[in-house]
Structure formats: structure tokens, C-alpha cells
Amino acid sequence: MEFKVAVLKGDGIGPEIVGEAVKCLDAIGVRFGHAFTYDERLIGGAAIDAVGEPLPLETVDACLRVDAVLLGAVGGPKWDDPSAPMRPEDGLLGIRKALGVYANLRPAKLYAPLADACPLKPNRISDGLDLVVCRELTGDVYFGEKRRDANGAGHDDMTYTVGEIERIARRAFVLARGRRNHVTCVDKANVLETSRVWREVVERVAAEYPDVRTDYQYVDNTAMQLVINPSQFDVILTGNLFGDILSDEASCITGSIGMLPSASLGDGKLGLYEPIHGSAPDIAGKGVANPIATILSVAMMLRYSFDLHEEADTLEAAVERVLDAGYRTGDIAKPGEPHVGSAEMGDLIVKALGV
Ligand code: IPM
Ligand code: MG
């Protein structure tokens, strides 16, 4: 089969990690007889530098014409001036909104060979970690009105509509049905009105999925539960801001933020696939970044946008085999242990695919 992929490398380590992910996707193509074609476009700081805006219209148009979008990362100190009229991050938020990808799935799994890289004591993680943060991605305080008032105070409006909550909640329950039938709804309903609406809507949707166990936690408690008893979680259903924070926390339990992929989905098949980490300007261009989060994002692309389940499983298994064989990038290596660079890790995964 033939599939078109828009490639948005972005800034910092973006080009390096996306390069390795494309290498793996091509290897899947060779092994299974698919043709993947790429349409590379600008986003983020690279786009600001080249054309003066973080999300050129051509990029949005190109993304709307393909089957899936692969994104690296955006941002960096060069564009951090708080008085600048635009930021690289505006490009990322803009493309999420433009594609209508409101459901952001961020699976956090502790691979057995990486148990040493997990910062928690072994007894806290003896039952493993295998959860998905189901983060609402196109609403919340991220997209509310932002302004400075006459007194110089800053305002960010936090809003959630019933419809926005309903559709992400359904996604979480369907996802849980394919896993361990458990949804934890995370909010701050003891303080926030948006969270009280969120909880009412989720309770209503939960009634349609009686086979799924639902519980409710306040986000501050979840932040604590993730480090004292992370195995209790299957699907964490939450809003944009809380999901951003909790997914970084969950990722470090897996050994490194360099391990976590994500899929951002809307109502159709078109999806946006990106690692959850940022552009890591401190290591950009050095060829040492961990490409696994981006490679696993490609596996999610195969599964969710292309319906190529065997191909997705095969790529994930190849990553696992390389980790099992003891290969590590610097972020997941034990201190003082030898490790491989980004390109070598990509090559090892391609080799494990038998290509
Ligand atoms: C993420 C990132 C982004 C977010 C930033 C770069 C805008 O932290 O994808 O988690 O906050 O969503
Ligand atoms: Mg984040």
C-alpha cells in the first residue's frame, strides 16, 4: 500500500530523531511491501527563521493532504525572548488545532531491561508500569483568551465545553476496553469549575461503559500516586494542562523522557505523531539524542492512521529486542556504561527488523 507522510522536523534535536524514525518507517516499507512518501515542511523556530512565522499556511495545507504527520520538536533559546511577537510553540499548538487532533495518547511503559533506569525503588514498580495518558489536546487554558490587563496582570482563560469533554472521554473509555478496562479521571474538581463540568460529563459517559471501572482523582494526588503506586493506572483521562504535566512525570518512570511516543487523533484517520519530549537544544546536533520516542511514534502512526497492526507490533518488538540486547543511548545508560548515538540506535532497530 502507499501512504503519504508530512514531515515536520522542527528545531533542536528534531531533525536528528525524525531522520532515524523515517529510516525505520522505510525499513517497515521494505519488509512489508509498502511505499511511504514524504512531504517535508517547516514548523517552529526553523519556520520563523525561514519565512517569519512558526506555522506557514503551506505547512497546514500540506498536512491536510497527507495520511499522517510526523513531527520532531519545536523551540529553543534563540526564540525565547518573552517580548517576541511569536514563538515556535505557537506552530505546534496551531497545527494541533488546525488538524483537530483533540485526543493525545501518550503510552508510558517500563521495558523490563530498563528497570535500572527507573528512578523509583524496585518495590514501588514491582507490578510494572503500563499506562496511557489520554490528554485532551485542543482546549483548556492552552487555547483560552490570553491578555495583559491595564494593571499589567496576566490572564489565561480556562474553558472546557461539554462537547470537548464528551469526545475525549469516549476516546478514553474505548481505549480502556482494549486494555485493562480501567479509566482514572484526573481533575481539580475541588477548586475549578471547568473540572466540575469535566467530572459530571465523565460520570455520564462512564455510565455508557459499565464494563470499564472508573475512578476519580484530584491532579495533585495523581502526581503523588504516580511515584508511590504507578501500577494502579491503566488509562489516565485528563485535560490539556494536567496531561502535559503528568505525561512528563510518567515518562521519567520509564527511564527517560526520550522513550515516550504520542499519537494525536481527531475523528478521522489523519493523525499527528510526535515524541512527548522537547527540542533539547543542549544536545542538538551532537547525534546523541534518543530516537526511540519518535520511532515508537511511527509505530503508533502505523497502527492508528494506516491500520497496519502487524507492522506496528513488529516495529515495537524490534525496539524491545534492541533494548533487550543491552544497547542504550546516553539518557538510558547506566552512569559510566558505553552507549550508542542516535544514528546507531536507528540502525540497530532497522537491523532488528531484518532489513
Ligand atoms: C508537549 C509540549 C508542548 C505542550 C509545548 C512544547 C507547547 O510540552 O507536547 O508536551 O505543552 O503541549
Ligand atoms: Mg509537555
Coordinates of C-alpha atoms and ligand atoms in Angstrom, one line a residue:
M1 CA 0.0 0.0 0.0
E2 CA 1.0 3.6 -0.4
F3 CA 0.9 6.3 2.3
K4 CA 1.8 9.9 2.3
V5 CA 3.5 11.4 5.4
A6 CA 4.1 15.1 6.1
V7 CA 7.4 15.5 7.9
L8 CA 7.9 18.5 10.2
K9 CA 11.4 18.2 11.7
G10 CA 11.3 21.4 13.7
D11 CA 14.1 22.6 15.9
G12 CA 17.0 21.3 18.1
I13 CA 17.2 17.5 18.0
G14 CA 14.1 17.4 15.8
P15 CA 15.9 16.7 12.5
E16 CA 18.1 14.0 14.1
I17 CA 15.3 12.0 15.7
V18 CA 13.0 12.4 12.8
G19 CA 15.7 11.1 10.5
E20 CA 16.0 7.9 12.5
A21 CA 12.2 7.4 12.6
V22 CA 12.0 7.8 8.8
K23 CA 14.7 5.3 8.4
C24 CA 12.7 2.8 10.5
L25 CA 9.5 3.6 8.6
D26 CA 11.3 2.9 5.3
A27 CA 12.6 -0.4 6.7
I28 CA 9.0 -1.4 7.5
G29 CA 8.1 -0.4 3.9
V30 CA 10.8 -2.7 2.6
R31 CA 9.9 -5.6 4.8
F32 CA 6.1 -5.4 4.3
G33 CA 6.0 -4.0 0.8
H34 CA 4.5 -0.6 1.4
A35 CA 5.6 2.7 -0.1
F36 CA 5.9 5.7 2.2
T37 CA 6.4 9.1 0.5
Y38 CA 7.4 12.2 2.4
D39 CA 6.5 15.9 2.1
E40 CA 8.9 17.9 4.3
R41 CA 7.6 21.2 5.6
L42 CA 8.7 24.0 8.0
I43 CA 7.4 24.5 11.6
G44 CA 8.6 26.2 14.8
G45 CA 11.7 28.3 15.1
A46 CA 13.1 26.9 11.8
A47 CA 9.9 28.3 10.1
I48 CA 10.3 31.7 11.9
D49 CA 13.8 32.0 10.6
A50 CA 13.0 30.9 7.1
V51 CA 9.6 32.7 6.4
G52 CA 8.9 34.8 9.5
E53 CA 6.1 32.7 11.1
P54 CA 6.0 29.4 13.1
L55 CA 3.3 27.8 11.1
P56 CA 3.2 28.8 7.4
L57 CA -0.1 28.2 5.6
E58 CA 1.7 25.8 3.2
T59 CA 2.6 23.6 6.1
V60 CA -1.0 23.4 7.3
D61 CA -2.2 22.7 3.7
A62 CA 0.4 20.0 3.2
C63 CA -0.6 18.3 6.5
L64 CA -4.3 18.3 5.4
R65 CA -3.4 16.5 2.2
V66 CA -1.5 13.5 3.7
D67 CA -2.3 10.4 5.6
A68 CA -0.3 11.2 8.7
V69 CA 2.1 13.9 10.1
L70 CA 5.4 13.1 11.8
L71 CA 6.8 15.9 13.9
G72 CA 10.1 16.3 15.8
A73 CA 10.1 19.1 18.3
V74 CA 10.0 22.9 18.4
G75 CA 11.6 25.6 20.4
G76 CA 15.0 26.8 21.6
P77 CA 16.8 29.6 23.4
K78 CA 17.2 31.5 20.1
W79 CA 13.4 32.2 20.1
D80 CA 12.9 32.5 23.8
D81 CA 12.7 36.3 24.0
P82 CA 9.5 36.9 26.1
S83 CA 8.7 40.1 24.1
A84 CA 8.9 38.3 20.7
P85 CA 5.6 38.6 18.8
M86 CA 5.6 34.8 18.1
R87 CA 7.1 31.7 19.4
P88 CA 8.0 28.3 17.9
E89 CA 5.4 26.7 20.3
D90 CA 2.7 28.6 18.5
G91 CA 3.4 26.5 15.5
L92 CA 2.9 23.3 17.4
L93 CA -0.3 24.4 19.1
G94 CA -1.5 25.8 15.8
I95 CA -1.0 22.5 13.8
R96 CA -2.7 20.5 16.6
K97 CA -5.7 22.9 16.4
A98 CA -5.7 23.1 12.6
L99 CA -5.8 19.3 12.3
G100 CA -8.4 19.0 15.0
V101 CA -6.4 16.3 16.8
Y102 CA -8.1 16.6 20.2
A103 CA -7.1 13.2 21.6
N104 CA -3.5 12.9 22.6
L105 CA -2.5 9.3 23.6
R106 CA 0.8 9.1 25.5
P107 CA 1.6 5.5 26.4
A108 CA 4.2 5.1 29.2
K109 CA 5.6 1.6 29.6
L110 CA 8.5 0.4 31.6
Y111 CA 10.5 -2.0 29.5
A112 CA 11.9 -4.8 31.6
P113 CA 15.6 -4.3 30.5
L114 CA 15.3 -0.6 31.5
A115 CA 14.2 -1.3 35.1
D116 CA 17.6 0.0 36.3
A117 CA 16.9 3.4 34.6
C118 CA 13.7 3.8 36.5
P119 CA 14.2 6.3 39.3
L120 CA 11.7 4.6 41.7
K121 CA 12.7 2.0 44.3
P122 CA 12.1 -1.5 42.8
N123 CA 9.3 -2.3 45.3
R124 CA 7.3 0.7 44.0
I125 CA 7.4 -0.7 40.5
S126 CA 7.3 -4.4 41.1
D127 CA 3.9 -4.7 39.3
G128 CA 5.4 -2.8 36.3
L129 CA 4.2 0.3 34.6
D130 CA 1.9 0.2 31.5
L131 CA -0.4 3.2 31.3
V132 CA -1.7 5.7 28.7
V133 CA -2.2 9.3 29.4
C134 CA -5.3 10.3 27.3
R135 CA -4.8 14.0 27.2
E136 CA -7.3 16.5 25.7
L137 CA -5.2 18.5 23.3
T138 CA -7.1 21.3 21.7
G139 CA -8.9 23.0 24.6
D140 CA -8.2 24.2 28.1
V141 CA -6.1 27.1 29.3
Y142 CA -3.8 26.4 26.3
F143 CA -6.3 27.8 23.9
G144 CA -8.3 30.3 26.1
E145 CA -8.0 34.0 25.7
K146 CA -4.6 35.4 26.8
R147 CA -4.1 39.0 27.7
R148 CA -2.4 41.6 29.9
D149 CA -4.8 44.0 31.6
A150 CA -4.3 47.7 32.3
N151 CA -2.7 46.8 35.6
G152 CA -0.1 44.6 34.0
A153 CA -1.7 41.4 35.3
G154 CA -1.8 38.3 33.0
H155 CA -4.9 36.4 32.2
D156 CA -5.3 32.9 30.6
D157 CA -8.9 31.8 30.3
M158 CA -9.6 28.2 31.2
T159 CA -12.6 26.8 29.4
Y160 CA -14.0 23.4 28.7
T161 CA -17.2 22.8 26.8
V162 CA -19.4 19.7 27.3
G163 CA -18.7 18.6 23.8
E164 CA -15.0 18.8 24.1
I165 CA -15.1 16.7 27.3
E166 CA -17.5 14.1 25.9
R167 CA -15.4 13.3 22.8
I168 CA -12.2 12.8 24.7
A169 CA -13.9 10.8 27.4
R170 CA -15.4 8.4 24.8
R171 CA -11.8 8.0 23.4
A172 CA -10.5 7.1 26.8
F173 CA -13.2 4.5 27.5
V174 CA -12.8 2.9 24.1
L175 CA -9.1 2.8 24.7
A176 CA -9.6 1.2 28.1
R177 CA -11.7 -1.6 26.6
G178 CA -8.8 -2.6 24.5
R179 CA -6.6 -2.7 27.6
R180 CA -7.3 -3.4 31.3
N181 CA -10.8 -1.7 31.4
H182 CA -9.9 1.0 33.9
V183 CA -10.1 4.8 33.5
T184 CA -8.8 7.2 36.1
C185 CA -10.3 10.7 35.5
V186 CA -7.9 13.3 36.8
D187 CA -9.1 16.9 37.5
K188 CA -9.2 19.5 40.2
A189 CA -12.9 19.5 40.8
N190 CA -12.4 20.6 44.4
V191 CA -11.4 24.0 43.1
L192 CA -12.0 24.5 39.4
E193 CA -15.4 25.0 37.7
T194 CA -14.1 23.5 34.4
S195 CA -13.1 20.4 36.4
R196 CA -16.6 20.2 38.0
V197 CA -18.1 20.2 34.5
W198 CA -15.4 17.7 33.4
R199 CA -16.3 15.3 36.2
E200 CA -20.1 15.5 35.6
V201 CA -19.6 14.8 31.9
V202 CA -17.2 11.9 32.5
E203 CA -19.6 10.4 35.0
R204 CA -22.4 10.5 32.4
V205 CA -20.1 9.0 29.7
A206 CA -18.8 6.3 32.1
A207 CA -22.4 5.0 32.5
E208 CA -22.3 4.0 28.8
Y209 CA -19.3 1.8 29.6
P210 CA -20.3 -0.2 32.6
D211 CA -17.6 -2.8 31.9
V212 CA -14.9 -0.2 32.5
R213 CA -14.0 0.7 36.1
T214 CA -13.8 4.4 36.6
D215 CA -12.3 6.3 39.4
Y216 CA -11.6 9.9 40.0
Q217 CA -8.6 11.7 41.4
Y218 CA -7.5 15.2 42.0
V219 CA -4.4 16.0 40.0
D220 CA -2.2 16.8 43.0
N221 CA -3.0 13.3 44.3
T222 CA -2.3 11.8 40.9
A223 CA 1.1 13.5 40.9
M224 CA 1.9 11.7 44.1
Q225 CA 0.2 8.4 43.2
L226 CA 2.4 8.2 40.1
V227 CA 5.5 8.0 42.2
I228 CA 4.2 5.8 45.1
N229 CA 2.0 3.4 43.2
P230 CA 2.2 3.9 39.4
S231 CA 1.0 0.3 38.7
Q232 CA -2.6 1.3 39.7
F233 CA -3.1 3.2 36.4
D234 CA -4.3 2.0 33.1
V235 CA -5.9 4.9 31.2
I236 CA -5.5 8.4 32.7
L237 CA -8.1 10.7 31.3
T238 CA -7.4 14.3 31.7
G239 CA -7.3 17.9 30.3
N240 CA -4.6 19.6 28.3
L241 CA -2.6 21.2 31.1
F242 CA -2.8 18.4 33.6
G243 CA -2.0 15.9 30.8
D244 CA 1.1 17.9 29.8
I245 CA 2.5 17.8 33.3
L246 CA 1.5 14.2 34.2
S247 CA 2.9 12.7 31.0
D248 CA 6.3 14.2 31.7
E249 CA 6.1 12.7 35.2
A250 CA 5.0 9.3 33.9
S251 CA 7.8 9.3 31.2
C252 CA 10.6 9.6 33.7
I253 CA 9.4 6.4 35.4
T254 CA 10.1 4.6 32.2
G255 CA 13.7 5.6 32.5
S256 CA 13.8 8.7 30.3
I257 CA 11.5 11.3 28.6
G258 CA 13.3 10.1 25.5
M259 CA 11.2 6.9 25.5
L260 CA 7.6 8.3 25.3
P261 CA 5.8 8.5 21.9
S262 CA 2.5 10.1 21.2
A263 CA -0.4 10.0 18.8
S264 CA -2.7 12.9 18.4
L265 CA -6.0 11.9 16.8
G266 CA -9.2 13.6 15.7
D267 CA -12.4 12.0 14.3
G268 CA -10.8 10.7 11.1
K269 CA -7.7 8.7 10.3
L270 CA -5.3 11.7 9.9
G271 CA -3.0 11.8 13.0
L272 CA -0.1 13.8 14.3
Y273 CA 2.7 11.7 15.7
E274 CA 5.5 13.2 17.9
P275 CA 7.7 12.3 20.8
I276 CA 6.5 13.9 24.0
H277 CA 9.9 15.5 24.7
G278 CA 11.1 18.9 23.6
S279 CA 13.9 20.0 21.2
A280 CA 16.7 19.5 23.8
P281 CA 18.8 22.4 22.5
D282 CA 21.7 21.4 24.8
I283 CA 22.4 18.2 22.9
A284 CA 21.1 19.3 19.4
G285 CA 23.4 18.5 16.5
K286 CA 25.5 16.1 18.6
G287 CA 23.9 12.9 17.3
V288 CA 23.4 11.6 20.8
A289 CA 19.6 12.1 21.3
N290 CA 17.4 9.1 22.0
P291 CA 15.3 8.5 18.8
I292 CA 13.1 5.8 20.4
A293 CA 10.2 8.1 21.4
T294 CA 10.0 9.2 17.7
I295 CA 10.4 5.7 16.4
L296 CA 7.6 4.4 18.7
S297 CA 5.5 7.4 17.5
V298 CA 5.9 5.9 14.0
A299 CA 4.6 2.6 15.3
M300 CA 1.6 4.5 16.6
M301 CA 1.2 6.0 13.1
L302 CA 1.2 2.6 11.5
R303 CA -1.5 1.4 14.0
Y304 CA -3.8 4.4 14.2
S305 CA -3.6 6.2 10.8
F306 CA -2.7 3.3 8.5
D307 CA -4.4 0.3 10.3
L308 CA -1.1 -1.7 9.8
H309 CA -1.2 -3.5 13.1
E310 CA 1.3 -6.2 12.4
E311 CA 3.7 -3.6 11.1
A312 CA 3.2 -1.6 14.3
D313 CA 3.8 -4.6 16.6
T314 CA 6.8 -5.6 14.6
L315 CA 8.4 -2.2 15.0
E316 CA 7.7 -2.1 18.7
A317 CA 9.1 -5.6 19.1
A318 CA 12.3 -4.5 17.2
V319 CA 12.8 -1.6 19.7
E320 CA 12.3 -4.1 22.6
R321 CA 14.8 -6.5 21.1
V322 CA 17.5 -3.8 20.8
L323 CA 16.9 -2.8 24.4
D324 CA 17.0 -6.5 25.5
A325 CA 20.3 -6.8 23.7
G326 CA 21.7 -4.1 26.0
Y327 CA 22.0 -1.2 23.6
R328 CA 21.3 2.2 25.2
T329 CA 21.5 5.9 24.2
G330 CA 23.1 8.1 26.9
D331 CA 19.9 9.0 28.6
I332 CA 19.0 5.4 29.5
A333 CA 22.5 4.0 30.0
K334 CA 23.9 3.4 33.5
P335 CA 26.5 6.0 34.5
G336 CA 29.8 5.1 33.0
E337 CA 28.4 2.4 30.7
P338 CA 29.1 2.6 27.0
H339 CA 26.3 3.9 24.9
V340 CA 25.3 4.4 21.3
G341 CA 24.4 7.6 19.3
S342 CA 21.1 8.4 17.6
A343 CA 22.1 7.0 14.2
E344 CA 23.5 3.8 15.6
M345 CA 20.3 3.2 17.6
G346 CA 18.3 3.8 14.4
D347 CA 20.5 1.3 12.5
L348 CA 20.2 -1.3 15.3
I349 CA 16.4 -1.1 15.1
V350 CA 16.4 -1.4 11.3
K351 CA 18.7 -4.4 11.7
A352 CA 16.3 -5.9 14.2
L353 CA 13.6 -5.5 11.6
G354 CA 15.6 -7.9 9.5
V355 CA 16.1 -5.3 6.7
Ligands
IPM1 C1 4.2 18.7 24.9 C2 5.0 20.0 25.0 C3 4.2 21.1 24.4 C4 2.9 21.2 25.2 C5 4.9 22.5 24.3 C6 6.2 22.4 23.6 C7 4.0 23.6 23.7 O1 5.4 20.3 26.3 O2 3.9 18.3 23.7 O3 4.0 18.1 25.9 O4 2.8 21.9 26.2 O5 1.9 20.6 24.8
MG2 MG 5.0 18.7 27.6

